[in-house]
PDB file of C-alpha atoms and ligand atoms in Angstrom:
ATOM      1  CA  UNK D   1       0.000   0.000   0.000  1.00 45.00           C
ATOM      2  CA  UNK D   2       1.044   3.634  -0.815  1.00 62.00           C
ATOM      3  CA  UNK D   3       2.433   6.215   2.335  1.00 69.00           C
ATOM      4  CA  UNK D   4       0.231   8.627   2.516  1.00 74.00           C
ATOM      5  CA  UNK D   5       1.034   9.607   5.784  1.00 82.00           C
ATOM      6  CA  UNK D   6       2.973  12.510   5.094  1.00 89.00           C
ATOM      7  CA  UNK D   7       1.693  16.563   5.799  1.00 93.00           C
ATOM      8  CA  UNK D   8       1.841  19.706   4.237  1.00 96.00           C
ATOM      9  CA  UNK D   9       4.836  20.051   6.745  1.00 96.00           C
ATOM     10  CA  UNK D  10       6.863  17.327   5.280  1.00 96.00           C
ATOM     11  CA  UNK D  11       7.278  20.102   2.675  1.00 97.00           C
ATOM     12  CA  UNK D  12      10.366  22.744   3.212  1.00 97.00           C
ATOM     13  CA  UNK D  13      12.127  25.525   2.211  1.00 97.00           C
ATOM     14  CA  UNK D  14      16.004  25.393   0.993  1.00 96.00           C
ATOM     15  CA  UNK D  15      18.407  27.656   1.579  1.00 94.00           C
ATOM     16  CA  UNK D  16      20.849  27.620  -1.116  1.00 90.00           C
ATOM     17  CA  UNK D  17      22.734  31.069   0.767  1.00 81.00           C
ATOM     18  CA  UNK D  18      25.415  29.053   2.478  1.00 73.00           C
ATOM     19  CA  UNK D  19      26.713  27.536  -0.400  1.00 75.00           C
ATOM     20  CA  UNK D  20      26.889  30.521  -2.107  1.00 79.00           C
ATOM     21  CA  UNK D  21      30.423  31.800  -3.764  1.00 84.00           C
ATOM     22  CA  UNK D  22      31.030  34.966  -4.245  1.00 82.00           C
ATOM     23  CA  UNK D  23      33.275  36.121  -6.791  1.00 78.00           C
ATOM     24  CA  UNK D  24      34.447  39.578  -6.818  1.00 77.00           C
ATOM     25  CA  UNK D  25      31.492  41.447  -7.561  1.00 81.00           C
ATOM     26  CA  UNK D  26      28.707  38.881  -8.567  1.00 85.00           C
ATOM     27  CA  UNK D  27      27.056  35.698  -7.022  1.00 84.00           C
ATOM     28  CA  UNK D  28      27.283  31.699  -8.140  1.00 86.00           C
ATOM     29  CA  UNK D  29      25.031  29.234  -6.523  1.00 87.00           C
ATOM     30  CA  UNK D  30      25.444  25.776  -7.298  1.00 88.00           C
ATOM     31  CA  UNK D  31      22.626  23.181  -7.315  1.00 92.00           C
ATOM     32  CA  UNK D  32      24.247  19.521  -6.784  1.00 91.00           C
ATOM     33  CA  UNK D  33      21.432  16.328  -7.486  1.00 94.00           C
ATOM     34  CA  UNK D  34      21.303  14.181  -3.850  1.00 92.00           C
ATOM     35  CA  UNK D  35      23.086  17.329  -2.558  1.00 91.00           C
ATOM     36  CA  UNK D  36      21.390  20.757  -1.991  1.00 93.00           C
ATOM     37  CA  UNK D  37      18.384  19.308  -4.033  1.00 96.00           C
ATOM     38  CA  UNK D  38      17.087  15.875  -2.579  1.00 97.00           C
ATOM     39  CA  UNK D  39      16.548  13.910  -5.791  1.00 97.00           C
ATOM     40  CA  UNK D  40      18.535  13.639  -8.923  1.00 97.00           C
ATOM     41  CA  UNK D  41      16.689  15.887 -11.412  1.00 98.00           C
ATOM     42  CA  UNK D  42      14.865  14.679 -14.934  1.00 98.00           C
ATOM     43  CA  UNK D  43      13.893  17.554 -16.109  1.00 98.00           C
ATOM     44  CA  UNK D  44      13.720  21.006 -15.733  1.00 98.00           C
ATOM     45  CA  UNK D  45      11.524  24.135 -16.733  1.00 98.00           C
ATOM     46  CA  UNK D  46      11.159  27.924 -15.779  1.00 98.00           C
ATOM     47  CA  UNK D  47       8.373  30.216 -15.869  1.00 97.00           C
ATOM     48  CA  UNK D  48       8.162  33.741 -16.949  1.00 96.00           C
ATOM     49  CA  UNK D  49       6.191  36.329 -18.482  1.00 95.00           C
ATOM     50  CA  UNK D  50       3.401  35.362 -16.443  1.00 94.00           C
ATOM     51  CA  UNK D  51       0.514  37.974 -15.802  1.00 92.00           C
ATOM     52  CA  UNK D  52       0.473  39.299 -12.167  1.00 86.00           C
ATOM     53  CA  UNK D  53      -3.564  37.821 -11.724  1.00 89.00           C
ATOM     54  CA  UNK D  54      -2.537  34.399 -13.421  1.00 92.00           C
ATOM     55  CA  UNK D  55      -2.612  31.527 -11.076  1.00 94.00           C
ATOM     56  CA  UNK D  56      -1.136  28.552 -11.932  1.00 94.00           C
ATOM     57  CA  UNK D  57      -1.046  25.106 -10.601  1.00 94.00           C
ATOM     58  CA  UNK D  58      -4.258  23.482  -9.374  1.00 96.00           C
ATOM     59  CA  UNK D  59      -2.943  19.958  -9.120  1.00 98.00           C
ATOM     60  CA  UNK D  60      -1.464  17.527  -7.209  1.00 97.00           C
ATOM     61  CA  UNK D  61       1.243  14.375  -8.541  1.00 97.00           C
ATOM     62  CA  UNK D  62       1.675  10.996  -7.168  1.00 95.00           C
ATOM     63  CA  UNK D  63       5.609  10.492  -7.866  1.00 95.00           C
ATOM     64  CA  UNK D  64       6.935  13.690  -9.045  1.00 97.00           C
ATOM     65  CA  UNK D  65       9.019  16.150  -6.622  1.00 97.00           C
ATOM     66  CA  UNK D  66       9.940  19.409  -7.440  1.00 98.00           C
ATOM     67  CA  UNK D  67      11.694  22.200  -6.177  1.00 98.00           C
ATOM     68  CA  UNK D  68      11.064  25.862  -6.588  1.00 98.00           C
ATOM     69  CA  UNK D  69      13.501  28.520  -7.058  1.00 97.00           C
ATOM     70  CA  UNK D  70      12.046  32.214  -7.350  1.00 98.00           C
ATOM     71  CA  UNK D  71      15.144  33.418  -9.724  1.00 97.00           C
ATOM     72  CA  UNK D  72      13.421  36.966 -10.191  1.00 97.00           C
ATOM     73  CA  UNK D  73      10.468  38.894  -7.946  1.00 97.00           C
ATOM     74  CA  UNK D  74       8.059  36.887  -6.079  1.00 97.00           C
ATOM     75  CA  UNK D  75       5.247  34.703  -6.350  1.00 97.00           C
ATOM     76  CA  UNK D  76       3.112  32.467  -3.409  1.00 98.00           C
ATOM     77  CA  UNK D  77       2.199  28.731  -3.057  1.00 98.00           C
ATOM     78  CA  UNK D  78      -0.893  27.847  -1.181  1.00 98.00           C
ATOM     79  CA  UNK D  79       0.293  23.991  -0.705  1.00 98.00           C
ATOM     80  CA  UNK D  80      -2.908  21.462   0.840  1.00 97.00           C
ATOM     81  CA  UNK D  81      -2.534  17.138   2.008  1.00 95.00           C
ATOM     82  CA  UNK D  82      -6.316  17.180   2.019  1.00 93.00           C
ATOM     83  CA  UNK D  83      -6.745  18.163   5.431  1.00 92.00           C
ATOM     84  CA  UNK D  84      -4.066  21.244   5.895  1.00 93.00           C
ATOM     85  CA  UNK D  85      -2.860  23.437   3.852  1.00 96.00           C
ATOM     86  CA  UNK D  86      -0.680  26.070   4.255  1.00 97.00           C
ATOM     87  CA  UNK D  87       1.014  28.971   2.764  1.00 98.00           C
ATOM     88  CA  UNK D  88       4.535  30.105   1.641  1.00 98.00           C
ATOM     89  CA  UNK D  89       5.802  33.316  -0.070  1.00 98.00           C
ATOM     90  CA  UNK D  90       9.072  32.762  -2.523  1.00 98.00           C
ATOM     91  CA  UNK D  91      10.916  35.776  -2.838  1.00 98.00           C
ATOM     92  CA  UNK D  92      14.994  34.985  -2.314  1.00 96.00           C
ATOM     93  CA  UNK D  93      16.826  33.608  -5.021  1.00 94.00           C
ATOM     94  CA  UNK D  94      18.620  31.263  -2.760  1.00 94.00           C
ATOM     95  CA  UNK D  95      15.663  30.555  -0.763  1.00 96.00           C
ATOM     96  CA  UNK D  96      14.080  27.326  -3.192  1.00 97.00           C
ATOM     97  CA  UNK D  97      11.158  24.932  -1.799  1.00 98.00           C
ATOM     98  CA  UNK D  98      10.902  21.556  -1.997  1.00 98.00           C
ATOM     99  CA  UNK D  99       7.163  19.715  -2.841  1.00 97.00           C
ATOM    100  CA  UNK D 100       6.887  15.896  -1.609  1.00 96.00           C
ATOM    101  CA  UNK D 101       4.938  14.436  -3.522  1.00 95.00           C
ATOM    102  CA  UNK D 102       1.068  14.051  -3.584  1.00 95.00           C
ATOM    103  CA  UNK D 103       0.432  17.734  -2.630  1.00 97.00           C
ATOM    104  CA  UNK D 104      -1.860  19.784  -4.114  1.00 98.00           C
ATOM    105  CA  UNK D 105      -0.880  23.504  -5.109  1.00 98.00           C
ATOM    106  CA  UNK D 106      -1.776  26.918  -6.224  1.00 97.00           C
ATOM    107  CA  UNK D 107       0.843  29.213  -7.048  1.00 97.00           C
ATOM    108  CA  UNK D 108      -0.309  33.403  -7.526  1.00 97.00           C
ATOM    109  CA  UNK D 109       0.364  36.907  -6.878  1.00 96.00           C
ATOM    110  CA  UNK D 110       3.860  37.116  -9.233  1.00 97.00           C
ATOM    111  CA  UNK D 111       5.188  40.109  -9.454  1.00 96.00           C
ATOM    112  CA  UNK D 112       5.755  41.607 -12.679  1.00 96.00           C
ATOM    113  CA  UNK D 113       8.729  40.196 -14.105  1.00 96.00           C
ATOM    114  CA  UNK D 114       8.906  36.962 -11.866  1.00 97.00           C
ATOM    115  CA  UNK D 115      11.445  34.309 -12.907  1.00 97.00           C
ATOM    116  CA  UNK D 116      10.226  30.989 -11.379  1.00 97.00           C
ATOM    117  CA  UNK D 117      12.826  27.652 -11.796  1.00 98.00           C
ATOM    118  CA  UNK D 118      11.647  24.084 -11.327  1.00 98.00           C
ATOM    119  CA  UNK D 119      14.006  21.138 -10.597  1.00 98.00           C
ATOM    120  CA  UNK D 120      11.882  17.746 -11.021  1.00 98.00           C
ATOM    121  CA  UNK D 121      12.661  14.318 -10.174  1.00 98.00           C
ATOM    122  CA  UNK D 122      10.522  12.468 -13.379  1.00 98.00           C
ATOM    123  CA  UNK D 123       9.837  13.044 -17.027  1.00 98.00           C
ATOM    124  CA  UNK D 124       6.966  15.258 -17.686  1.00 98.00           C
ATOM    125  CA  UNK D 125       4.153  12.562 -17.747  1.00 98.00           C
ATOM    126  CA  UNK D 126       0.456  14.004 -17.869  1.00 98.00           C
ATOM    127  CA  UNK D 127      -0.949  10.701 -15.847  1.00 97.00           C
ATOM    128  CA  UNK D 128       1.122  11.804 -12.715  1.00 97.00           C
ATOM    129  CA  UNK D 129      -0.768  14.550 -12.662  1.00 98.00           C
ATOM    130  CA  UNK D 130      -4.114  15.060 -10.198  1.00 98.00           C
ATOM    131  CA  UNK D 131      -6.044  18.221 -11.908  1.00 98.00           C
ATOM    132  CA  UNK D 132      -9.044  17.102  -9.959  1.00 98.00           C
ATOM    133  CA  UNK D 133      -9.401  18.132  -6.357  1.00 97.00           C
ATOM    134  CA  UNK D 134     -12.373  15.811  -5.892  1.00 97.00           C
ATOM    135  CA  UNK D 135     -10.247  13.208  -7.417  1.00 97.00           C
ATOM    136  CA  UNK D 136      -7.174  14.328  -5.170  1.00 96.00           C
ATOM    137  CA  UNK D 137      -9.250  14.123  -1.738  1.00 95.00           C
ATOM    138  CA  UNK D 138     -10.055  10.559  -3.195  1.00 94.00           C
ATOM    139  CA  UNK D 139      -6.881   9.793  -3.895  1.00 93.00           C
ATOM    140  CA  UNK D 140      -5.422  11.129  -0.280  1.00 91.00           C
ATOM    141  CA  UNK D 141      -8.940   9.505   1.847  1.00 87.00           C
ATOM    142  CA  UNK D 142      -6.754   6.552   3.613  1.00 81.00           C
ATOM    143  CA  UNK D 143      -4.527   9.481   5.283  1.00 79.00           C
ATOM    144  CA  UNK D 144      -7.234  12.242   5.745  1.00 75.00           C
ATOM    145  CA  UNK D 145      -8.784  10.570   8.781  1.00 69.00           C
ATOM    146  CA  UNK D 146      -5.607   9.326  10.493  1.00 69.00           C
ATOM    147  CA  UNK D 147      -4.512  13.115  10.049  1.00 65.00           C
ATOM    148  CA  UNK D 148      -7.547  15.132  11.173  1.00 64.00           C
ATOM    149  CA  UNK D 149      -6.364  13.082  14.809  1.00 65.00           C
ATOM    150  CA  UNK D 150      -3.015  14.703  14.873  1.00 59.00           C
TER     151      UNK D 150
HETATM  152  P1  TYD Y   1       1.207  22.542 -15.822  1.00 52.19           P
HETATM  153  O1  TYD Y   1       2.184  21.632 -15.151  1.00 52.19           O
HETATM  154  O2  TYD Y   1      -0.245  22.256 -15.645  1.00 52.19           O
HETATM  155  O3  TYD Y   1       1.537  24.049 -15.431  1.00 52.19           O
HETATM  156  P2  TYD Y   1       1.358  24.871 -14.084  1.00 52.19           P
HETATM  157  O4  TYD Y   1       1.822  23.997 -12.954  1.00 52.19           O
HETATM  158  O5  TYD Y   1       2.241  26.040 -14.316  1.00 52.19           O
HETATM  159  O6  TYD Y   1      -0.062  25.271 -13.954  1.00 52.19           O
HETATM  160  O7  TYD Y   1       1.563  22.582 -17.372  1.00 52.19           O
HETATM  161  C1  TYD Y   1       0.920  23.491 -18.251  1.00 52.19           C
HETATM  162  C2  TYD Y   1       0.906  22.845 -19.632  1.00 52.19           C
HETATM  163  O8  TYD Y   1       2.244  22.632 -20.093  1.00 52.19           O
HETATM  164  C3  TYD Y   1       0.227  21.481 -19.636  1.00 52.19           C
HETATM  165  O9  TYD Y   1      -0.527  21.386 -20.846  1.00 52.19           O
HETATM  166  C4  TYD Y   1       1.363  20.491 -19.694  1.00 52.19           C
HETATM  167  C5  TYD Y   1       2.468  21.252 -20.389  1.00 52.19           C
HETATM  168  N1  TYD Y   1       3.802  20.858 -19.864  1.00 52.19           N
HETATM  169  C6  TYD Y   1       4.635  20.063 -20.634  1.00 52.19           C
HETATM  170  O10 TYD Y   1       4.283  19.665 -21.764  1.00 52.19           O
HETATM  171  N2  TYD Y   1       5.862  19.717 -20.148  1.00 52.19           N
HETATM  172  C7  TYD Y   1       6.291  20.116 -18.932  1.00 52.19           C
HETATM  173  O11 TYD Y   1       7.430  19.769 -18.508  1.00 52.19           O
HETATM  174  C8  TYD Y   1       5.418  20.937 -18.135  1.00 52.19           C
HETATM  175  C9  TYD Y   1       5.817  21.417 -16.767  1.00 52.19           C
HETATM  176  C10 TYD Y   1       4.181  21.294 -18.640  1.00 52.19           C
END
């Protein structure tokens, strides 16, 4: 059977800052698979040029992690197990966060010009992908009740 049992709070920022080299006048900071980022990473994408009232997100995945790096300006993630959610603001370039998988998420409120990275453990594959959140509460029911007692 699958381990569901993990929260919202298994979910966590990164901070990239202490590996950070500076050379004379300008910044390097390196991201190292099983290192700094938990996972070795499949595949990666960034997002720009996204209007300030887009939202994006709405779905959940049942393998894939990712982590989040806001490269330029600031955006949120409203992150949810089925029975918490939570929110984060992303607004340090060396501040990344990292999404377990089997969470659902909403990210919003860019600012103009926001520069968003994504590091992700699998292949894009559209069945990994939860778009429902009917079908996600389904999918996260064994958990829900053994975490609404925590
Ligand atoms: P989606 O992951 O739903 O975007 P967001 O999380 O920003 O809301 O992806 C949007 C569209 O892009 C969707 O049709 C799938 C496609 N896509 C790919 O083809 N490959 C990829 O690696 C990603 C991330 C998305």
């Amino acid at each position: 059977m699958k381990n569901l049992s993990y929260t919202v709070d298994d979910c966590s920022f990164i901070d990239f800052e202490f590996e950070k080299i500076q050379d004379n006048s300008f910044l390097i900071d390196p991201l190292q698979c099983n290192q700094n980022i938990p996972f070795e990473v499949k595949r990666m994408y960034y997002m720009y040029d996204i209007p300030q009232l887009m939202s994006r997100g709405g779905h959940g995945h049942k393998r894939l992690q990712q982590v989040v790096i806001p490269l330029q300006g600031s955006f949120s993630l409203q992150i949810d197990d089925g029975c918490k959610s939570r929110e984060v603001h992303l607004s340090i370039p060396t501040i990344g966060f990292h999404f377990i998988p089997g969470i659902w998420r909403e990210v919003y409120d860019f600012t103009p010009g926001a520069l968003c990275l994504v590091l992700a453990s699998e292949v894009y594959e559209e069945r990994d992908y939860i778009r429902n959140y009917e079908e996600f509460l389904e999918y996260r029911l064994p958990a829900i009740s053994d975490l609404a007692r925590l």
